[in-house]
Coordinates of C-alpha atoms and ligand atoms in Angstrom, one line a residue:
X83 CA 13.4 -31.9 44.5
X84 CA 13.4 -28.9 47.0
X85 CA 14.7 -31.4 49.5
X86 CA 16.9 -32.5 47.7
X87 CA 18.7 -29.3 47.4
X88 CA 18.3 -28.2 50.7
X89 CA 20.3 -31.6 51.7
X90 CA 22.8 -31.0 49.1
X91 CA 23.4 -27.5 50.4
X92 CA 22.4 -24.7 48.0
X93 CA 25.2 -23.2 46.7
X94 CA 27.9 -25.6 47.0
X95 CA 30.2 -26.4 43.4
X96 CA 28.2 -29.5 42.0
X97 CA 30.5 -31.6 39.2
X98 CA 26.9 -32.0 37.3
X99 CA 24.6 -29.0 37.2
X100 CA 24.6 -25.3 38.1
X101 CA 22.6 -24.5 41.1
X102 CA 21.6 -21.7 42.3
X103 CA 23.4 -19.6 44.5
X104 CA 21.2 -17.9 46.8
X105 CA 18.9 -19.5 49.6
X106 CA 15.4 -19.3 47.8
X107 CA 13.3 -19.0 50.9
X108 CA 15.0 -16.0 51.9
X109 CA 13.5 -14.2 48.9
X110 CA 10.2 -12.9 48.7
X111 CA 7.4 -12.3 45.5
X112 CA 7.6 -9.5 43.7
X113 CA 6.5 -10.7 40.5
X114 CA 3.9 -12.3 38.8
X115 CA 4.5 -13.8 35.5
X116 CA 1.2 -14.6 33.2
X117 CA 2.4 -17.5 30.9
X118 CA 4.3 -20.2 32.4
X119 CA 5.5 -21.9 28.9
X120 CA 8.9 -23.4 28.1
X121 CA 10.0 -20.1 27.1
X122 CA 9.4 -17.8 30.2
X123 CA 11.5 -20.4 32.0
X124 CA 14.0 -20.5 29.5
X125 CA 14.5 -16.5 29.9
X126 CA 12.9 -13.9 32.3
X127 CA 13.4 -16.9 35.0
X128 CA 16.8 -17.6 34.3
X129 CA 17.6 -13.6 34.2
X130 CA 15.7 -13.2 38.0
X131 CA 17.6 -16.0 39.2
X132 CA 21.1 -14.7 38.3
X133 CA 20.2 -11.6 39.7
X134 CA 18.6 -13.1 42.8
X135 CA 22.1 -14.7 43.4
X136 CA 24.2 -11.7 42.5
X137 CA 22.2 -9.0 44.1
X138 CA 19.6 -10.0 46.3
X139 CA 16.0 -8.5 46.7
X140 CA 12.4 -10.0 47.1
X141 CA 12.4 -10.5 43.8
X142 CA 10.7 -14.0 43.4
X143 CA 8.5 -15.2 40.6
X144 CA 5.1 -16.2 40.5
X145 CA 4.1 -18.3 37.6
X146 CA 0.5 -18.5 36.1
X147 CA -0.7 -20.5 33.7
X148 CA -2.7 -19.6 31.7
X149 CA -4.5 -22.4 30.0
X150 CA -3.7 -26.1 31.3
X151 CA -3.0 -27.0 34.8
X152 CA -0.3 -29.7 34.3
X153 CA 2.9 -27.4 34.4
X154 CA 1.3 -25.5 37.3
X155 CA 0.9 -28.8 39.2
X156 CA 4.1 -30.2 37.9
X157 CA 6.3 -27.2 39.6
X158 CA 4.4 -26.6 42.4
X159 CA 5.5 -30.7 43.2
X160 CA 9.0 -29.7 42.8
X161 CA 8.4 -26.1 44.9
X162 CA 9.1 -24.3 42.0
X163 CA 12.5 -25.8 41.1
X164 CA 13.2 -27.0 37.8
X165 CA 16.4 -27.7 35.2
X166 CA 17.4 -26.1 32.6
X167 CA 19.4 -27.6 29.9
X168 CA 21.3 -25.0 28.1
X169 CA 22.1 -27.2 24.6
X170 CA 25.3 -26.3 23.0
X171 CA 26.3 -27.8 19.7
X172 CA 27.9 -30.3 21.6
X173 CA 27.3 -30.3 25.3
X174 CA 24.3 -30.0 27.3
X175 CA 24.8 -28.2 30.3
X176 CA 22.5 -28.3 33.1
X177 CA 21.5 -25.8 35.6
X178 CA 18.7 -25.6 38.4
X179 CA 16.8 -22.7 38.4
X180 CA 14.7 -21.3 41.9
X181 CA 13.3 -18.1 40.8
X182 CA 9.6 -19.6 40.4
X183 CA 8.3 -19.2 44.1
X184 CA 4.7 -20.1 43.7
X185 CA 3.4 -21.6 40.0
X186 CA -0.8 -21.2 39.9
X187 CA -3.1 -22.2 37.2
X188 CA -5.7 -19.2 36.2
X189 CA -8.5 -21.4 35.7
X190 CA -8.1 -23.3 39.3
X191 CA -6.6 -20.1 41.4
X192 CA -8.4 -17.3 39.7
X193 CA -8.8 -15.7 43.2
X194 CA -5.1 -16.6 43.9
X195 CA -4.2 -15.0 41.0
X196 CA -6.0 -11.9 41.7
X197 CA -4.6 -11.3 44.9
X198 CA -1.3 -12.3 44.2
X199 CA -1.8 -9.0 41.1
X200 CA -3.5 -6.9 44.0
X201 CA -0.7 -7.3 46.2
X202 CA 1.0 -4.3 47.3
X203 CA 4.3 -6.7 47.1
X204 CA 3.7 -7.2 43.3
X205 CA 5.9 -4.6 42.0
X206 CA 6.1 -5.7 37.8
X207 CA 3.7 -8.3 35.9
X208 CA 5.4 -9.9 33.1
X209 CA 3.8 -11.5 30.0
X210 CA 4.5 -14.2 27.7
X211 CA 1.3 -15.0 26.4
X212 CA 1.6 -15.2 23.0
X213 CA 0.9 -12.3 20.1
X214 CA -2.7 -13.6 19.7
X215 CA -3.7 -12.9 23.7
X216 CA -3.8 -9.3 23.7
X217 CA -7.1 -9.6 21.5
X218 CA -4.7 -6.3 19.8
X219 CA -6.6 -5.2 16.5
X220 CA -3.4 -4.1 14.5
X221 CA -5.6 -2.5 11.8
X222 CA -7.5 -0.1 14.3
X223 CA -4.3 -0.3 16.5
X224 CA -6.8 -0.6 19.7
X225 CA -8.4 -3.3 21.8
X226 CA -10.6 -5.8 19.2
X227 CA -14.1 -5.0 21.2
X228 CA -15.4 -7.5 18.9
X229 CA -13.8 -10.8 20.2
X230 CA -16.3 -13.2 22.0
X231 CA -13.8 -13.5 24.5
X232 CA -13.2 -9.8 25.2
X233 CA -16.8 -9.6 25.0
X234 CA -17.5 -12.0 27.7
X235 CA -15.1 -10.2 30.2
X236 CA -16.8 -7.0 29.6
X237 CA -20.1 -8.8 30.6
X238 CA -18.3 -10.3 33.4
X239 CA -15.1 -8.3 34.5
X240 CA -15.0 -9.7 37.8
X241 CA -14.3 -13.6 36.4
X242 CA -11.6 -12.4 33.6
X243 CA -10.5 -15.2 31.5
X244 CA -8.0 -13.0 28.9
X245 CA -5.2 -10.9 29.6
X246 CA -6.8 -7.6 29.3
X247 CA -9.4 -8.1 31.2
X248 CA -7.1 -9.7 34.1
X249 CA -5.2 -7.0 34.1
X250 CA -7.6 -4.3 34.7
X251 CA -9.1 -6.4 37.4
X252 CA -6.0 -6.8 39.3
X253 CA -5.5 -2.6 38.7
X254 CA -9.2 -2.0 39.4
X255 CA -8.1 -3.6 43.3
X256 CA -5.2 -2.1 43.5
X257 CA -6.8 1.7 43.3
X258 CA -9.8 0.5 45.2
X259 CA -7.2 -0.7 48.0
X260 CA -5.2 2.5 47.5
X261 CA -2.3 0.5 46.4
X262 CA 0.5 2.1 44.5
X263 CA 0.6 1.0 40.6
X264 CA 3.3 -1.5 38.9
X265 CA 5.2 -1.8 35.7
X266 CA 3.7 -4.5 33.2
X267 CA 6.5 -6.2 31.3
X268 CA 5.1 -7.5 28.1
X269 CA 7.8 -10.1 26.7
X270 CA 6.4 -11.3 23.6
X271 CA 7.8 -11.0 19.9
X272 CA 5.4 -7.9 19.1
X273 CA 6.7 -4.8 17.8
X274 CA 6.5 -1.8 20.6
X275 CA 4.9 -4.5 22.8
X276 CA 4.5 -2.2 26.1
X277 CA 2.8 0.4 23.6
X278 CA 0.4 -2.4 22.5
X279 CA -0.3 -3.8 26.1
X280 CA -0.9 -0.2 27.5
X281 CA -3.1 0.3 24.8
X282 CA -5.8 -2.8 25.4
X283 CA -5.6 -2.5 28.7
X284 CA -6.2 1.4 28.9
X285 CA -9.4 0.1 26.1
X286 CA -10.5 -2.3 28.3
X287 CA -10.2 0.0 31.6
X288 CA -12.3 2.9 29.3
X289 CA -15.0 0.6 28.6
X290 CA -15.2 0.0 32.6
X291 CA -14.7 3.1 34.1
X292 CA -12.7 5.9 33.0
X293 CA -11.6 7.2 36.1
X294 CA -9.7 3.3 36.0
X295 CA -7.9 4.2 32.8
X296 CA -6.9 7.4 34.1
X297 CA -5.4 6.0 37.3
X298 CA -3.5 2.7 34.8
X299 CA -2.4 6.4 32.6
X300 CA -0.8 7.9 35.8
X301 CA 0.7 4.6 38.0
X302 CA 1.3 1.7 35.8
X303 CA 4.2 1.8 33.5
X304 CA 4.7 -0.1 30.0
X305 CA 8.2 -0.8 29.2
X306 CA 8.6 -2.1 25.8
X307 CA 11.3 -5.3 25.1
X308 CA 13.2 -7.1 22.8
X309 CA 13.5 -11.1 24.5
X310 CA 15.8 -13.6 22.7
X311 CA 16.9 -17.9 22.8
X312 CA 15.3 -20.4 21.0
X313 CA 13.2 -22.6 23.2
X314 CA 11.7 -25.8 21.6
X315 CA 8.7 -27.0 23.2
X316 CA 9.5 -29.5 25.8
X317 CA 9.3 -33.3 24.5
X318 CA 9.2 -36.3 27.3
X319 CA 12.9 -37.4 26.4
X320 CA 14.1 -34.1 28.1
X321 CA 13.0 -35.6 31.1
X322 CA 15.5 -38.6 31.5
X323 CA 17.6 -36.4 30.0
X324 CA 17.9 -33.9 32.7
X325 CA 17.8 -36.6 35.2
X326 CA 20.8 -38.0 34.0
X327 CA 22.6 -35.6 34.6
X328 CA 21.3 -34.2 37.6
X329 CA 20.4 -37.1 39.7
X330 CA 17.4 -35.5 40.4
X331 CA 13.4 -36.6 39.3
X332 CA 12.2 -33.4 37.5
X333 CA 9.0 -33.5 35.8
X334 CA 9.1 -30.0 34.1
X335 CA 12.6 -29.6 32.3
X336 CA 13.1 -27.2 30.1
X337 CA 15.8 -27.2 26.9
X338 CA 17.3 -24.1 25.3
X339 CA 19.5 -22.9 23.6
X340 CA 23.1 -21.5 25.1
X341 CA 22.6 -17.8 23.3
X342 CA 20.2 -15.5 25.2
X343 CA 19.0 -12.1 24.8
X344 CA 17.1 -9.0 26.0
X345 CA 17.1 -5.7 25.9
X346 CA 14.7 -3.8 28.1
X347 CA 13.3 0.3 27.9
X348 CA 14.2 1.6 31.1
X349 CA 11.2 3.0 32.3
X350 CA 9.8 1.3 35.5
X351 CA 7.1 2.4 38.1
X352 CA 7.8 0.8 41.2
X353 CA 11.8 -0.7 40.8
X354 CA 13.4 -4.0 38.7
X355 CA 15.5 -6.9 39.9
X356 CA 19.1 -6.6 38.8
X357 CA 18.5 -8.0 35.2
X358 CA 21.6 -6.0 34.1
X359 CA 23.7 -8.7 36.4
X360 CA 22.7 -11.5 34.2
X361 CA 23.5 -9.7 30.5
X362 CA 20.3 -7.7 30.1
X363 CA 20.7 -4.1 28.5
X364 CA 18.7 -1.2 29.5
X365 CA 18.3 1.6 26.7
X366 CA 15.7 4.4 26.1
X367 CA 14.4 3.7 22.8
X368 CA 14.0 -1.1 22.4
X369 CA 12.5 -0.2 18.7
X370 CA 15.7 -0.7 16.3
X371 CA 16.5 -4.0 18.2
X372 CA 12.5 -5.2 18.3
X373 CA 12.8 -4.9 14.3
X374 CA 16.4 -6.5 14.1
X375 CA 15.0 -9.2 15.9
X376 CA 11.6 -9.8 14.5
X377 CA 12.9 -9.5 11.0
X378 CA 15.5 -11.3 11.2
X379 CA 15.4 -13.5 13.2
X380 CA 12.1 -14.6 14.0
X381 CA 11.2 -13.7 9.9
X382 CA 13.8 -16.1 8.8
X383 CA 12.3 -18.6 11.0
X384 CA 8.8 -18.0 9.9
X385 CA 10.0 -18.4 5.8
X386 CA 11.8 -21.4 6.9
X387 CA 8.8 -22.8 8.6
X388 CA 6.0 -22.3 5.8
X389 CA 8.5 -23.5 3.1
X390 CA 9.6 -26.4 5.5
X391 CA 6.5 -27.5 6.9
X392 CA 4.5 -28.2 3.3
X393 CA 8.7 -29.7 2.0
X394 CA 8.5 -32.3 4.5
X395 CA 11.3 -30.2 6.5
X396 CA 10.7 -31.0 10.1
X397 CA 12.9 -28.9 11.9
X398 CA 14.5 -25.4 11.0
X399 CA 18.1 -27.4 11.5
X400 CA 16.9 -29.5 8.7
X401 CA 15.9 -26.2 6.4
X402 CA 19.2 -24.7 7.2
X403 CA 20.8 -28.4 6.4
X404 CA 19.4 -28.6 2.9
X405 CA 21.1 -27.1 -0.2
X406 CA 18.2 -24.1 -1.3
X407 CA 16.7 -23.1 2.1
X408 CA 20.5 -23.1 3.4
X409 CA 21.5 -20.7 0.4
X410 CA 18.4 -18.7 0.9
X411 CA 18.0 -18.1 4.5
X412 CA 21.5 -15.7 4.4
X413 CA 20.5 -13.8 1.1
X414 CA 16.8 -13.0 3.2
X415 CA 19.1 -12.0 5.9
X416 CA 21.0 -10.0 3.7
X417 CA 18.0 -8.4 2.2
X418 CA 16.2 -7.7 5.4
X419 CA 19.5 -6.1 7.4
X420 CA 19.7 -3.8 4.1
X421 CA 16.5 -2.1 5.2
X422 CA 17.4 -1.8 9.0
X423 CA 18.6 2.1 10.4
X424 CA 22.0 1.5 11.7
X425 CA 22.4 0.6 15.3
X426 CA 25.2 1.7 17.6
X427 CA 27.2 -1.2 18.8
X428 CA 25.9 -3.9 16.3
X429 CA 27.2 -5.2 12.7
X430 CA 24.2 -7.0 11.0
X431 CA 26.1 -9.3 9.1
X432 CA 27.7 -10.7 12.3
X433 CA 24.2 -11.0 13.8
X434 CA 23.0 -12.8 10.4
X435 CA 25.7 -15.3 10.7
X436 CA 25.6 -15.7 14.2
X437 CA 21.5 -17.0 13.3
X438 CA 22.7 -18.6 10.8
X439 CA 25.1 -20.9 13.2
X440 CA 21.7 -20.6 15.7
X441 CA 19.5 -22.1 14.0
X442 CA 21.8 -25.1 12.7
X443 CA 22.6 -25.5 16.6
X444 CA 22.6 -29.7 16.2
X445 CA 22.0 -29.6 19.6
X446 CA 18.5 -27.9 19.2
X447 CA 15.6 -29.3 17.4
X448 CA 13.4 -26.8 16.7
X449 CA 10.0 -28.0 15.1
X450 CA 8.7 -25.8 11.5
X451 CA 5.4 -26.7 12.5
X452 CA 5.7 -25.2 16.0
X453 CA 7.0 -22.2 14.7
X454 CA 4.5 -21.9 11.4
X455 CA 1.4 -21.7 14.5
X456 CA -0.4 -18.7 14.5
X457 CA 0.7 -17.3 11.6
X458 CA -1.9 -14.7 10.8
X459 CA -0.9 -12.7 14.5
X460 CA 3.2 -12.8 12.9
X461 CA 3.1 -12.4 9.4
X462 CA 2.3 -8.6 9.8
X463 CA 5.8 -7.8 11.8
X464 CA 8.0 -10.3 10.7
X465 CA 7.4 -9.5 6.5
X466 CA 4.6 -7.1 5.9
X467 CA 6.2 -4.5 7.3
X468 CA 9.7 -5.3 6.1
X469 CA 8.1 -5.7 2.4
X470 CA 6.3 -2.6 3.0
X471 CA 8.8 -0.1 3.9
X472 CA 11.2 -2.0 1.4
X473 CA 8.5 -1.3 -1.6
X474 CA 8.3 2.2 -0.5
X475 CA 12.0 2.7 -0.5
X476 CA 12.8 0.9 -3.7
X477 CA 14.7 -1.7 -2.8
X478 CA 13.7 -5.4 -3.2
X479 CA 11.3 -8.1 -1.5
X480 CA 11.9 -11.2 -3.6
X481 CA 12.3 -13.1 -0.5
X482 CA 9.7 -11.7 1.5
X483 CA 7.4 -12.3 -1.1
X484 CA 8.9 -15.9 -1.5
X485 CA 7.8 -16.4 2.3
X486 CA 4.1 -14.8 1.6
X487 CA 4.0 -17.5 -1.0
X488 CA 5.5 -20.2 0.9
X489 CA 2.7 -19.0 4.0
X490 CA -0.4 -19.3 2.0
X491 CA 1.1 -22.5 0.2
X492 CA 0.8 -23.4 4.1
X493 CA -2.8 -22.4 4.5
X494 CA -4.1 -25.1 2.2
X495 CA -3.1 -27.4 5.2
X496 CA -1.5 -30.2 3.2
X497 CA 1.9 -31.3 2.5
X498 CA 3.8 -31.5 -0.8
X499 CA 3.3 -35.6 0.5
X500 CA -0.2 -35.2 0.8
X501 CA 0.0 -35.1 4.7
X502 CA -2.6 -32.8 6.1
X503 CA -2.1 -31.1 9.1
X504 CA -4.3 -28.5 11.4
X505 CA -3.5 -24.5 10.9
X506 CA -3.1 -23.5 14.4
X507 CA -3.8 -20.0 14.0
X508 CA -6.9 -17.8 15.7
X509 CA -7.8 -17.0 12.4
X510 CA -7.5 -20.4 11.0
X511 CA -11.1 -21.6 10.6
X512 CA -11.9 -18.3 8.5
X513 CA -8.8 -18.8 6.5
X514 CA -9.9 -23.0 5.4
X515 CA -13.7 -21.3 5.2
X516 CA -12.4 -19.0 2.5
X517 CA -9.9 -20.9 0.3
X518 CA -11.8 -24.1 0.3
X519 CA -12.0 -25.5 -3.3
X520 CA -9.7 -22.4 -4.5
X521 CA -6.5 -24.1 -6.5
X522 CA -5.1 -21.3 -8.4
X523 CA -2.7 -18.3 -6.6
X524 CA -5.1 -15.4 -7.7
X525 CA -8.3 -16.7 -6.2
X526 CA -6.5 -17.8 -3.1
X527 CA -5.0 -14.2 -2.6
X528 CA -8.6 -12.9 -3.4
X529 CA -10.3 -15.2 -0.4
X530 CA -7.4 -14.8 1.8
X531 CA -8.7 -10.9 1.2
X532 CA -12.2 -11.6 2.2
X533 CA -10.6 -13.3 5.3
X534 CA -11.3 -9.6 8.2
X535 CA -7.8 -8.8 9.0
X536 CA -5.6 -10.6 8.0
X537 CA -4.0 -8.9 4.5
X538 CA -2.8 -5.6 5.5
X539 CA -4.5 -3.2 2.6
X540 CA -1.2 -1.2 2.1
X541 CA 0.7 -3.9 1.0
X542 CA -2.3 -5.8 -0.7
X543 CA -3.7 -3.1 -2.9
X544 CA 0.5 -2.3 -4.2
X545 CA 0.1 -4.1 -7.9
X546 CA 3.5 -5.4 -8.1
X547 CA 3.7 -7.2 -4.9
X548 CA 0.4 -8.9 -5.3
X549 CA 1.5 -9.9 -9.1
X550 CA 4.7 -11.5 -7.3
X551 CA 3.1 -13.3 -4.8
X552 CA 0.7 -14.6 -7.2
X553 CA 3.2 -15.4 -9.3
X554 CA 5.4 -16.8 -6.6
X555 CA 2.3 -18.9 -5.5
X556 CA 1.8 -20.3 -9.0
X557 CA 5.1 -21.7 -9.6
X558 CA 5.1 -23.5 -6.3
X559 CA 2.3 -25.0 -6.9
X560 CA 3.4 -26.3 -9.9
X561 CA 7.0 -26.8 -9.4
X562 CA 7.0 -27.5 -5.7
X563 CA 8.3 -25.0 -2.9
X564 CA 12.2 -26.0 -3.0
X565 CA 12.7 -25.7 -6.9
X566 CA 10.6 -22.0 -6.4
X567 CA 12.8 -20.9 -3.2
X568 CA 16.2 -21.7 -5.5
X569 CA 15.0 -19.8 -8.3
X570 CA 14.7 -17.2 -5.9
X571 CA 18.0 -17.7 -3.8
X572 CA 19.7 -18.0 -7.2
X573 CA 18.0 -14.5 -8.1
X574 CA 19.1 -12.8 -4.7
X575 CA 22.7 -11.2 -3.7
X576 CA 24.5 -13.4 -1.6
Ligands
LIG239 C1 9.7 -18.4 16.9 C2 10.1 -17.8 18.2 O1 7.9 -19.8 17.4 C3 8.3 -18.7 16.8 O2 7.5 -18.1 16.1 O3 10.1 -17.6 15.8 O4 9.5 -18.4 19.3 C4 11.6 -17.7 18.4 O5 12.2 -19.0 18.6 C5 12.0 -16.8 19.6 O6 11.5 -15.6 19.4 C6 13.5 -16.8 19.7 O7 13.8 -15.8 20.6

């Protein structure tokens, strides 16, 4: 594929597909991305490589996997290149992306990984590893020691396998070598998600050395983010897809949506790449647009999901296609932005329509079961908290509790048809251990309880919440999860 482009002359106006407009060789690394998913390259690539193009610098990505090989193997066949396929509601429009200069696999090039973090070129480690990888113990707000994985890279820090622990290897050789620190960019959907990196990695370092934790305190910065575009997992047909209308073989394709955003605390240690030449925005303070974002957006999608998923609702186009889910999704909107501190610049009803024309995209197909994964590490941002502060304040959760209902209606791992299906969630075994056998909403809120973690005790010990949600829970097991969710659109301010 890297051939292919050199013949056709990088740079030149292609009739098909985008390509990029710099010469990727003359670029060097400068930074190394943990978690080399469909989403990374739908986003922090796509940003570098825009502002590769329009303002130079050595700047170039490398990718780590962090689990499988294949996508690692897959790219570094194609030197890195790979297509994107930016899916309008109409058009698909494709673009070749050559930010990714090296893509490694942690379990194969551990030592390449660690060296490639070491380097004194490596100016900013990104992150999109998922909520669950930062082993973050919400409830203590600190690094959770008790993990067996954590545990095992304490034993054995010099063989990390989880993010933490990587990380303060690849600082701990840094200071030994006497090279300068870096800014670590953590670009996962978790509220104040520099805060929360900074903080396992300063546990982890403590638990080492302290004199470590003190050098990560004084020459590695944490700049928080808000990331944004919906990026399906990748399905095979993308492949013929994109090489129809590119001409060219790529293994690795990725498909996303046309919308991107992401907004990024200004606060690095050792310079950025241009971001701000592709549409990023710098501010002081990421919080208000982390909440706006996590609540509405990716809470919407995580109500839609749970009822969805157990309706026989495959994809969230689907929810927002059928008659109660379609009415509902606005009125959560509505309810949600009514609890948001105003924000300079934005109007939240244009944002909630704008997701609502999002997430009917046709062009996307977005799976509920994908996005109902891991549940227990996104429940707590996305509508604890929201319900929470609403409670607090006064002002309604009928469809936050709606989607706690709908989630644990999920938990029982079987569809309205009787299909089962596996939870996908860190704390899923726990969760199946604990409600086995339970068939009525008030013992399966009680052994969700007994479950360590995962029912915040602020909102679970507030009477009236718990009597809605059992309540909530009842009627859709009785009625079914669509009649419920219209009893409670019909209920709700549209
Ligand atoms: C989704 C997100 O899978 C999920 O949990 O809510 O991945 C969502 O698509 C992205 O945050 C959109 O930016």
């Amino acid at each position: 594929m890297a051939d292919l482009l050199d013949r056709r002359s990088l740079g030149s106006a292609d009739p098909e597909a985008e390509r990029p407009a710099y010469r990727p060789c003359d670029h060097g690394i400068g930074i190394v991305h943990l978690g080399l998913g469909a989403f990374h390259r739908a986003h922090q690539a796509v940003y570098t490589d825009t502002a590769l193009a329009r303002a130079g610098g050595d700047w170039r990505i490398a990718g780590v996997s962090m689990r499988s090989s294949d996508i690692a193997d897959a790219l570094s066949k194609q030197d890195g290149l790979y297509t994107l396929l930016v899916r309008g509601p109409s058009a698909v429009r494709p673009r070749l992306i050559a930010s990714l200069g090296e893509a490694l696999s942690l379990g194969r090039d551990r030592d390449r990984v660690l060296s490639r973090l070491a380097s004194a070129n490596t100016r900013i480690v990104s992150l999109t590893v998922t909520e669950k990888a930062y082993f973050f113990d919400a409830q203590r707000q600190s690094l959770d020691f008790e993990d067996p994985e954590v545990r095992a890279d304490l034993e054995a820090p010099e063989r990390p396998r989880t993010v933490p622990g990587l990380l303060v290897q690849a600082m701990r050789a840094r200071r030994r070598a006497g090279t300068k620190g870096l800014s670590v960019l953590c670009c996962d959907n978790l509220p104040d998600n520099g805060r929360v990196v900074r903080r396992v990695v300063l546990d982890f370092a403590e638990r080492a050395d302290s004199g470590l934790a003190d050098w990560i305190s004084n020459n590695v910065a944490f700049p928080s983010t808000m990331v944004d575009r919906i990026t399906p997992r990748s399905i095979p047909a993308d492949i013929d897809e994109a090489s129809a209308l590119t001409g060219l073989r790529d293994a690795v394709p990725v498909g996303c949506e046309a919308f991107s955003q992401w907004v990024i605390e200004d606060s690095f240690a050792h310079g950025r790449p241009a971001w701000e030449e592709a549409g990023a925005v710098f501010v002081d303070d990421v919080t208000p647009y982390e909440e706006m974002k996590l609540r509405m957006l990716n809470g919407s999608h995580s109500l839609l999901a749970y009822a969805g998923h157990v309706a026989g609702l495959a994809t969230i186009g689907e929810c927002v296609g059928n008659a109660v889910l379609g009415r509902l999704l606005p009125a959560h909107l509505r309810m949600v932005s009514d609890g948001l501190p105003l924000l300079t610049g934005v109007d939240y009803a244009d944002y909630a329509s704008q997701l609502v024309e999002r997430f009917g995209n046709p062009g996307i197909s977005h799976e509920t079961y994908q996005i109902a994964m891991d549940g227990s590490q996104k429940m707590p941002q996305r509508i604890f908290e929201p319900a929470m502060e609403a409670l607090e304040r006064d002002m309604p959760v009928d469809s936050l509790v709606f989607a706690t209902a709908a989630w644990m209606r999920y938990l029982l791992g079987v569809t309205e048809e009787n299909a089962r299906y596996d939870l996908r969630d860190p704390k899923g075994p726990s969760i199946s251990r604990a409600i086995a056998g339970q068939t009525d909403a008030r013992s399966i809120i009680e052994a969700l309880g007994s479950v360590e973690g995962l029912l915040p005790g602020r909102l679970f010990s507030h009477r009236m919440f718990v009597d809605a949600v059992a309540q909530t829970l009842d009627e859709i097991l009785a009625d079914g999860v669509l009649p419920t969710a219209k009893r409670v659109a019909d209920g709700l301010r549209h």
